[in-house]
XYZ file of C-alpha atoms in Angstrom:
593
model
C 258.440 214.706 37.865
C 255.445 212.692 38.991
C 252.647 215.089 38.079
C 253.125 218.359 36.226
C 250.433 220.690 34.908
C 251.581 223.527 32.662
C 248.612 225.762 31.855
C 250.470 228.070 29.505
C 254.107 228.119 28.562
C 255.526 230.651 26.149
C 259.119 230.136 25.041
C 260.097 233.046 22.819
C 263.619 231.852 22.173
C 265.397 228.901 23.698
C 268.950 227.988 22.810
C 270.218 224.702 24.181
C 273.885 224.413 23.314
C 274.352 221.010 24.899
C 271.798 219.003 26.822
C 272.402 215.526 28.191
C 269.368 213.738 29.619
C 270.646 210.470 31.060
C 267.392 209.194 32.569
C 264.149 211.142 32.549
C 260.780 209.774 33.555
C 257.679 211.884 32.943
C 254.783 209.990 34.542
C 251.951 212.384 33.781
C 252.351 215.664 31.939
C 249.540 217.921 30.778
C 250.517 220.747 28.449
C 247.426 222.892 27.883
C 249.100 225.345 25.542
C 252.719 225.459 24.513
C 254.044 227.994 22.065
C 257.599 227.449 20.868
C 258.546 230.478 18.788
C 262.096 229.415 18.107
C 264.014 226.489 19.536
C 267.544 225.676 18.498
C 268.918 222.340 19.688
C 272.606 222.395 18.850
C 273.549 219.073 20.413
C 271.081 216.841 22.216
C 271.625 213.376 23.635
C 268.572 211.529 24.909
C 269.879 208.360 26.534
C 266.668 207.106 28.089
C 263.371 208.931 27.964
C 260.037 207.481 29.028
C 256.868 209.404 28.243
C 254.182 207.421 30.083
C 251.311 209.751 29.340
C 251.552 213.071 27.550
C 248.536 215.180 26.671
C 249.203 218.033 24.264
C 246.037 220.090 24.004
C 247.546 222.673 21.698
C 251.134 222.821 20.542
C 252.405 225.383 18.065
C 255.896 224.813 16.735
C 256.830 227.910 14.785
C 260.430 227.010 14.154
C 262.529 224.113 15.398
C 266.031 223.358 14.214
C 267.858 220.143 15.075
C 271.379 221.050 14.032
C 273.376 217.973 14.982
C 270.987 215.050 15.065
C 268.035 213.986 13.004
C 265.441 211.665 14.448
C 264.071 208.353 13.393
C 260.541 207.762 14.585
C 258.939 204.468 15.420
C 255.152 204.578 15.920
C 255.442 201.470 18.060
C 253.453 202.448 21.143
C 250.025 200.894 21.414
C 248.718 203.853 23.414
C 249.388 206.303 20.605
C 252.651 207.527 22.087
C 255.756 208.096 19.994
C 259.129 206.577 20.725
C 261.993 208.793 19.589
C 265.393 207.269 19.115
C 268.375 209.348 18.064
C 269.787 208.129 14.766
C 272.324 210.540 13.233
C 271.932 210.901 9.501
C 268.458 209.372 9.238
C 265.278 211.105 8.190
C 262.080 210.728 10.183
C 258.747 210.073 8.513
C 257.116 213.135 9.937
C 256.707 216.858 9.366
C 259.770 218.996 9.377
C 260.784 222.285 10.859
C 261.462 224.894 8.256
C 265.197 225.381 7.761
C 266.453 228.609 9.218
C 267.685 229.839 5.871
C 266.566 229.961 2.272
C 268.180 228.296 -0.652
C 267.941 228.910 -4.410
C 269.251 229.514 -7.918
C 272.530 231.053 -8.968
C 271.853 233.769 -11.559
C 275.108 232.941 -13.293
C 274.178 229.277 -13.688
C 270.534 229.154 -14.718
C 268.576 225.943 -14.980
C 267.357 225.475 -18.532
C 265.700 222.080 -18.354
C 268.370 219.485 -19.044
C 270.108 220.408 -15.796
C 266.781 220.232 -13.982
C 266.248 216.646 -15.131
C 269.736 215.418 -14.321
C 270.803 216.461 -10.833
C 274.454 215.988 -10.020
C 275.099 212.682 -8.236
C 275.929 214.683 -5.101
C 272.340 215.943 -5.145
C 270.778 212.498 -4.916
C 269.915 210.633 -1.743
C 272.514 207.894 -1.364
C 273.382 205.039 0.940
C 277.073 205.294 1.701
C 279.375 205.786 4.689
C 280.044 209.433 5.246
C 277.438 210.323 2.672
C 275.135 213.280 2.500
C 273.792 214.112 5.926
C 270.069 214.394 6.411
C 268.726 217.785 7.389
C 266.477 218.761 10.271
C 263.331 216.811 10.946
C 260.689 216.525 13.651
C 257.992 213.906 14.160
C 254.558 214.368 15.715
C 251.676 211.960 16.072
C 249.356 214.121 13.967
C 251.640 213.888 10.969
C 252.471 210.230 11.518
C 248.809 209.434 11.041
C 249.145 210.726 7.448
C 252.083 208.466 6.701
C 251.589 204.993 5.225
C 253.229 202.123 7.075
C 255.812 199.831 5.523
C 257.595 197.535 7.957
C 258.558 193.845 8.146
C 255.604 193.297 10.467
C 253.182 195.309 8.341
C 254.475 195.501 4.753
C 252.822 197.910 2.327
C 250.815 196.292 -0.466
C 248.936 197.486 -3.520
C 245.370 198.377 -2.575
C 242.889 196.266 -4.600
C 240.728 199.364 -5.032
C 243.692 201.189 -6.574
C 244.529 198.190 -8.752
C 241.045 198.413 -10.257
C 241.571 202.091 -11.136
C 245.088 201.846 -12.573
C 246.646 200.263 -15.634
C 248.786 197.360 -14.453
C 252.145 197.292 -16.271
C 253.919 194.829 -13.977
C 253.762 191.845 -16.317
C 253.563 193.593 -19.676
C 256.417 196.128 -19.578
C 260.158 195.920 -18.963
C 260.591 198.914 -16.652
C 263.981 200.111 -15.384
C 265.605 203.159 -13.825
C 268.965 204.814 -14.555
C 270.337 206.989 -11.756
C 273.569 207.821 -9.934
C 275.137 205.008 -7.923
C 273.411 204.359 -4.613
C 270.415 206.547 -5.394
C 267.436 205.902 -3.103
C 264.882 208.524 -4.172
C 264.066 207.201 -7.647
C 261.591 209.630 -9.229
C 261.528 208.196 -12.716
C 261.683 204.934 -14.630
C 261.585 204.127 -18.340
C 260.225 201.449 -20.639
C 260.365 200.802 -24.366
C 258.948 197.918 -26.387
C 257.978 196.946 -29.906
C 254.227 196.710 -30.566
C 251.855 196.087 -33.497
C 254.079 193.390 -34.918
C 257.087 195.696 -35.068
C 255.259 198.488 -36.878
C 255.403 200.746 -33.820
C 257.385 201.380 -30.667
C 255.956 202.285 -27.280
C 258.033 204.644 -25.150
C 257.053 204.957 -21.504
C 258.076 207.428 -18.809
C 256.813 206.402 -15.372
C 257.030 208.908 -12.518
C 256.539 208.386 -8.777
C 252.870 208.979 -7.887
C 253.560 211.258 -4.929
C 250.102 212.839 -4.981
C 248.499 209.505 -4.101
C 250.258 209.670 -0.722
C 250.330 213.467 -0.230
C 246.770 214.774 -0.164
C 246.294 218.427 -1.008
C 246.004 220.505 2.168
C 247.437 217.792 4.443
C 250.165 218.642 6.943
C 252.749 216.909 4.779
C 251.546 218.841 1.749
C 251.670 222.172 3.575
C 255.230 221.567 4.723
C 256.335 220.368 1.286
C 254.737 223.476 -0.230
C 256.578 225.704 2.244
C 259.895 224.090 1.383
C 259.111 223.879 -2.355
C 262.233 221.853 -3.122
C 264.764 219.498 -1.613
C 267.780 221.512 -0.493
C 271.195 220.140 -1.450
C 274.440 221.211 0.162
C 277.865 219.721 -0.385
C 277.664 217.509 2.716
C 273.958 217.243 3.481
C 270.459 217.674 2.174
C 267.150 218.993 3.504
C 264.369 216.834 2.120
C 261.068 218.186 0.848
C 259.242 214.974 1.791
C 259.696 212.540 4.702
C 261.850 209.514 3.966
C 259.049 206.960 4.300
C 257.850 208.494 1.023
C 260.957 209.867 -0.671
C 263.214 206.845 -0.062
C 260.602 204.126 0.165
C 256.967 204.067 -0.909
C 257.199 206.794 -3.561
C 260.648 205.740 -4.735
C 260.472 203.482 -7.794
C 262.924 200.941 -6.436
C 263.740 197.718 -8.220
C 261.735 194.558 -7.631
C 258.829 196.093 -5.696
C 255.327 197.197 -6.676
C 254.850 200.947 -6.894
C 252.209 203.454 -7.963
C 253.209 205.678 -10.875
C 251.950 208.436 -13.133
C 252.815 207.346 -16.650
C 253.013 208.821 -20.133
C 253.025 206.271 -22.975
C 253.714 207.257 -26.574
C 253.041 205.070 -29.582
C 255.736 205.946 -32.127
C 256.023 204.923 -35.743
C 258.869 202.409 -35.862
C 260.549 203.985 -38.894
C 259.926 207.739 -38.526
C 259.420 207.868 -34.734
C 256.455 210.191 -35.321
C 253.873 210.145 -32.512
C 250.763 208.142 -33.412
C 249.066 208.639 -30.059
C 249.819 209.395 -26.414
C 248.265 208.084 -23.208
C 248.376 209.624 -19.729
C 247.290 207.832 -16.591
C 247.937 206.221 -13.252
C 249.669 202.854 -13.323
C 251.170 200.098 -11.202
C 254.739 199.203 -12.111
C 257.518 196.932 -10.886
C 260.957 198.082 -11.950
C 263.048 195.130 -13.122
C 266.440 196.847 -13.007
C 267.841 199.665 -10.909
C 270.779 200.694 -13.088
C 273.375 203.365 -12.474
C 274.715 205.541 -15.284
C 278.104 203.880 -15.598
C 276.554 200.405 -15.772
C 274.001 201.442 -18.400
C 276.746 203.068 -20.490
C 278.920 199.966 -20.222
C 276.053 197.822 -21.518
C 275.530 200.234 -24.412
C 279.251 200.108 -25.208
C 279.171 196.305 -25.332
C 281.526 196.017 -22.370
C 281.510 193.240 -19.802
C 279.299 194.427 -16.945
C 277.597 192.749 -14.012
C 273.904 193.507 -13.584
C 273.082 192.705 -9.918
C 269.515 191.594 -10.658
C 270.820 188.925 -13.056
C 273.452 187.437 -10.747
C 271.272 184.621 -9.298
C 270.221 183.357 -12.753
C 271.684 180.514 -14.753
C 273.905 181.291 -17.720
C 271.288 180.759 -20.430
C 268.543 182.742 -18.714
C 271.013 185.439 -17.725
C 272.218 185.885 -21.320
C 268.652 186.117 -22.624
C 267.606 188.759 -20.096
C 270.830 190.714 -20.576
C 270.232 190.786 -24.338
C 266.654 191.995 -23.717
C 267.877 194.785 -21.421
C 270.654 195.839 -23.785
C 268.203 195.940 -26.699
C 265.892 198.194 -24.662
C 268.775 200.550 -23.833
C 269.833 200.698 -27.494
C 266.272 201.445 -28.631
C 265.956 204.112 -25.965
C 269.220 205.712 -27.102
C 268.001 205.678 -30.718
C 264.774 207.455 -29.747
C 266.618 209.982 -27.567
C 269.008 210.883 -30.399
C 265.996 211.514 -32.618
C 264.335 213.706 -29.984
C 267.521 215.701 -29.482
C 267.887 216.209 -33.250
C 264.344 217.598 -33.407
C 265.133 220.131 -30.688
C 268.474 220.986 -32.293
C 266.678 221.876 -35.511
C 264.446 224.178 -33.498
C 267.393 225.991 -31.906
C 268.075 224.073 -28.665
C 271.292 225.160 -26.990
C 274.099 222.825 -25.996
C 275.604 224.715 -23.101
C 278.613 223.941 -20.940
C 278.819 223.887 -17.180
C 281.486 222.699 -14.766
C 280.012 220.484 -12.051
C 282.013 219.351 -9.048
C 281.055 217.397 -5.977
C 282.925 217.080 -2.728
C 283.904 213.482 -1.930
C 283.742 212.869 1.827
C 285.145 210.097 3.994
C 283.368 208.365 6.873
C 284.241 211.238 9.220
C 282.917 213.758 6.696
C 286.338 215.114 5.849
C 286.699 216.220 2.235
C 289.050 213.919 0.350
C 288.639 215.005 -3.275
C 286.814 217.275 -5.698
C 285.219 215.046 -8.312
C 284.045 216.497 -11.657
C 281.018 214.975 -13.327
C 281.999 212.726 -16.223
C 279.566 213.243 -19.128
C 278.093 210.072 -20.654
C 275.689 209.661 -23.536
C 273.271 207.841 -21.249
C 272.945 211.079 -19.224
C 271.585 212.760 -22.330
C 269.373 209.773 -23.151
C 267.589 209.927 -19.809
C 267.422 213.737 -19.947
C 265.802 213.714 -23.400
C 263.117 211.277 -22.247
C 262.365 213.435 -19.206
C 262.253 216.617 -21.298
C 259.908 214.865 -23.727
C 257.561 213.858 -20.898
C 257.613 217.363 -19.432
C 256.787 218.852 -22.827
C 253.834 216.533 -23.493
C 252.408 216.972 -19.998
C 252.682 220.751 -20.484
C 250.685 220.389 -23.703
C 248.042 218.339 -21.921
C 247.461 220.593 -18.917
C 247.572 223.785 -21.013
C 245.007 222.309 -23.402
C 242.707 221.327 -20.513
C 243.204 224.488 -18.409
C 244.327 227.302 -20.749
C 244.349 229.962 -18.016
C 245.303 227.877 -14.967
C 248.251 225.644 -15.913
C 251.631 225.758 -14.189
C 254.309 225.932 -16.888
C 257.986 226.835 -17.019
C 259.412 229.317 -19.487
C 262.899 230.526 -20.242
C 262.988 234.130 -21.468
C 265.611 235.128 -24.057
C 268.720 236.689 -22.483
C 269.320 240.423 -22.757
C 271.680 241.161 -25.630
C 274.153 243.092 -23.481
C 274.821 239.911 -21.478
C 276.443 238.405 -24.577
C 279.148 241.093 -24.848
C 281.853 239.007 -23.113
C 281.043 236.025 -25.343
C 281.024 238.063 -28.552
C 284.285 239.885 -27.725
C 286.111 236.678 -26.750
C 284.954 234.889 -29.907
C 285.995 237.828 -32.061
C 289.476 237.765 -30.490
C 289.841 234.190 -31.752
C 288.443 234.964 -35.214
C 284.872 233.693 -34.735
C 281.548 235.473 -35.135
C 278.739 234.796 -32.658
C 275.184 235.582 -33.773
C 272.906 236.170 -30.764
C 269.700 237.267 -32.531
C 267.925 233.986 -31.700
C 268.595 230.689 -29.960
C 268.944 228.961 -33.345
C 271.449 231.554 -34.578
C 273.392 231.289 -31.315
C 273.443 227.474 -31.420
C 274.637 227.405 -35.029
C 277.387 229.980 -34.479
C 278.626 228.113 -31.371
C 278.782 224.924 -33.447
C 280.983 226.740 -35.975
C 283.303 228.300 -33.385
C 285.708 225.350 -33.212
C 289.485 225.609 -33.221
C 290.915 222.212 -34.297
C 294.176 223.073 -32.550
C 292.533 224.025 -29.248
C 289.303 222.228 -28.218
C 289.089 224.368 -25.067
C 288.036 227.373 -27.153
C 284.594 225.968 -27.895
C 284.112 224.767 -24.322
C 284.965 228.197 -22.954
C 282.637 229.960 -25.393
C 279.799 227.674 -24.323
C 280.545 228.426 -20.670
C 280.247 232.146 -21.463
C 276.975 231.514 -23.299
C 275.678 229.683 -20.228
C 276.639 232.582 -17.972
C 274.699 234.973 -20.224
C 271.440 233.044 -19.852
C 268.476 234.250 -17.836
C 266.778 231.954 -15.321
C 263.928 229.648 -16.273
C 260.824 230.421 -14.211
C 257.491 228.874 -13.291
C 254.355 230.838 -14.173
C 250.606 230.477 -14.476
C 249.365 230.520 -18.067
C 246.750 233.174 -17.270
C 249.388 235.779 -16.419
C 251.143 236.260 -19.766
C 250.438 235.942 -23.502
C 251.124 232.616 -25.185
C 254.114 233.908 -27.135
C 255.909 234.241 -23.780
C 255.451 230.560 -22.891
C 258.506 229.646 -25.007
C 261.515 227.913 -23.470
C 264.562 229.542 -25.087
C 267.189 227.009 -23.966
C 265.203 223.879 -24.839
C 263.565 225.340 -27.972
C 260.096 224.177 -26.903
C 256.844 226.100 -27.161
C 255.471 224.534 -23.954
C 257.352 223.109 -21.009
C 256.733 222.234 -17.362
C 258.150 220.033 -14.622
C 256.474 216.665 -14.117
C 259.287 214.158 -13.647
C 260.655 214.853 -10.117
C 257.769 215.146 -7.621
C 259.854 213.678 -4.792
C 262.189 216.690 -4.776
C 260.163 219.517 -6.431
C 256.798 220.841 -5.285
C 256.089 222.286 -8.751
C 255.901 218.713 -10.048
C 253.330 217.846 -7.383
C 251.175 220.756 -8.574
C 251.561 219.562 -12.170
C 250.620 215.988 -11.194
C 247.389 217.317 -9.682
C 246.686 219.326 -12.813
C 247.320 216.278 -14.990
C 245.042 214.135 -12.809
C 242.313 216.761 -13.143
C 242.832 216.884 -16.928
C 242.529 213.090 -17.184
C 239.342 213.145 -15.089
C 237.995 215.927 -17.290
C 238.579 213.818 -20.413
C 236.704 210.927 -18.840
C 233.863 213.146 -17.670
C 234.543 211.972 -14.127
C 235.717 215.206 -12.574
C 234.855 218.892 -12.249
C 235.313 221.087 -15.307
C 237.280 223.757 -13.439
C 241.000 223.752 -12.678
C 242.262 222.722 -9.211
C 243.453 226.300 -8.554
C 242.659 229.757 -9.874
C 245.099 231.722 -12.002
C 245.841 234.050 -9.061
C 246.487 231.176 -6.658
C 248.700 229.408 -9.184
C 250.731 232.526 -9.937
C 251.317 233.130 -6.227
C 252.461 229.531 -5.910
C 254.757 229.927 -8.939
C 256.400 233.014 -7.449
C 256.882 231.249 -4.108
C 258.544 228.263 -5.798
C 260.726 230.550 -7.943
C 261.929 232.369 -4.831
C 262.705 229.113 -3.030
C 264.560 227.745 -6.065
C 266.707 230.871 -6.336
C 267.624 230.631 -2.670
C 268.287 226.876 -2.929
C 270.684 227.210 -5.855
C 272.483 230.099 -4.191
C 273.009 228.089 -1.008
C 274.168 225.097 -3.035
C 276.680 227.219 -4.949
C 278.042 228.801 -1.763
C 278.280 225.407 -0.075
C 280.255 223.989 -3.006
C 282.596 226.977 -2.986
C 283.088 226.593 0.768
C 284.071 222.951 0.425
C 286.420 223.793 -2.419
C 288.155 226.246 -0.102
C 288.246 223.649 2.683
C 289.822 221.156 0.298
C 292.724 223.480 -0.525
C 293.001 225.041 2.943
C 295.757 222.753 4.250
C 297.580 222.175 0.959
C 300.844 223.871 0.044
C 300.663 225.237 -3.530
C 304.448 225.145 -3.742
C 304.689 221.390 -3.193
C 301.235 219.861 -3.754
C 300.580 219.085 -7.413
C 296.817 219.109 -6.767
C 297.063 222.885 -6.448
C 298.580 223.362 -9.901
C 296.489 223.029 -13.077
C 296.378 224.444 -16.573
C 293.802 227.213 -16.945
C 292.671 229.959 -19.308
C 292.377 233.613 -18.297
C 289.415 234.879 -20.299
C 288.713 238.285 -18.752
C 290.604 240.938 -16.800
C 288.736 243.024 -14.244
C 289.773 245.969 -12.105
C 289.982 243.728 -9.031
C 291.172 240.462 -10.568
C 290.900 238.043 -13.440
C 288.323 235.450 -14.548
C 289.832 232.012 -15.056
C 288.433 228.892 -16.710
C 289.797 225.653 -15.216
C 289.005 222.815 -17.666
C 289.837 220.098 -15.136
């Protein structure tokens, strides 16, 4: 095609089941107006495509789905063109088509806060053969202009103007992250140190500064807002943000300079009472990128190899390892104290069964792997919950009627009937009048001869819970702000802006609150109560759909795992279980394994 002029093309629905373009040369193409209402590309192979000059006067992409292949994008053309190269499983740094389905929460497995802070390892972006497949993406030049560049030829560096505005923690703080193995999208890092001659401790939670790179109202922001969350299925994910941000410049990776939003508490060394708290933008360099099992091994005093220490000599290595281990022990001490405070207020320790599908290089399911609980999981979760609570306090204090918070309403009493009846059958009494009464009665409902009894009762308590929801503070009275599961009067989400849009909104509110304190910003909130409540409802709807899709995907892969196995001969199909309810159409079974 040497010269093509398309004045107006309207494609209402195009389905390309399989297209193979071996060699296509478009010398000069002018598209005056192209409207693509819905395009589904099921399998596309572009072997060699040359776009010499393409002028797109107006292009509207309403919905595009790339089902089989994602695209990596290289803005390498000097004339402003875009080179597309097919790379299965990679995520392009550009805007994304909206997925053709919604995804959200399972009403029977509500998120109460701890679960929100500790996603299952299957929900994290990982580098591994046969790992989670990236979802649909699409790159355009308009969105690429919004993206920062980080390449060997043009590496990203800290902007001197930003360095002047931020507190630099790179040389003063030992910062580290603790995540699942192979995690790339590191939202959060931690620090802890002794100050004031040992009279005080400083606890730091440092969160990826996504809002520095995602300006409000930008194309990236609008798409992230539409998605509202990263979508996790058993074998793939659909990212909220492009990978140049989520897996690179926003990710708080080890050994590189990164922008962060930090909360620093000064705690009394003996009582751990808060002396003061500081909020602000920082520059950090994470020293260690730990995974949970490694951090737990260090805490247990076991022999463990820390990759960052491998090149060091024995003496220097021992000194740094002792410093890291001391920081982990101090962090665990603080987290135990924080958990005890919430326990006294009525925080619930609930039970859930989490499984992930283990896939091989060809994406065949090879095993169902349950999550192994470790104390370090709870340590990280408590620090994140603490940060969320204090940020909620800050933004609600600054904007009493326009803060985005998260509350967890008390469950309806009739939802506890299964729990109460089952406990009574085993000789225990469950008090459901308040979260404190429920927590205490669950603690007492222990059969020394059968530890599964307490686990099963906690599973039933979890199933009785209502869902935690985002809301704008101007829409309900303050006595309804309470988070029932966490036993906190104020709570929000601040610690995962890479995968949750609510956290991006909260980061903007916190930035506005900090500017307000300094007298450097406007006195009004970034959004009105009505706008914020509409946003909260949108995010709630997306979260419900996301959790539902995740649950169905997990159930599907469980079925696929057992599909070709003979229950008569395969021991993997036979386990001990507890029947805890009989229904007209079946039974409910608890499988401890």
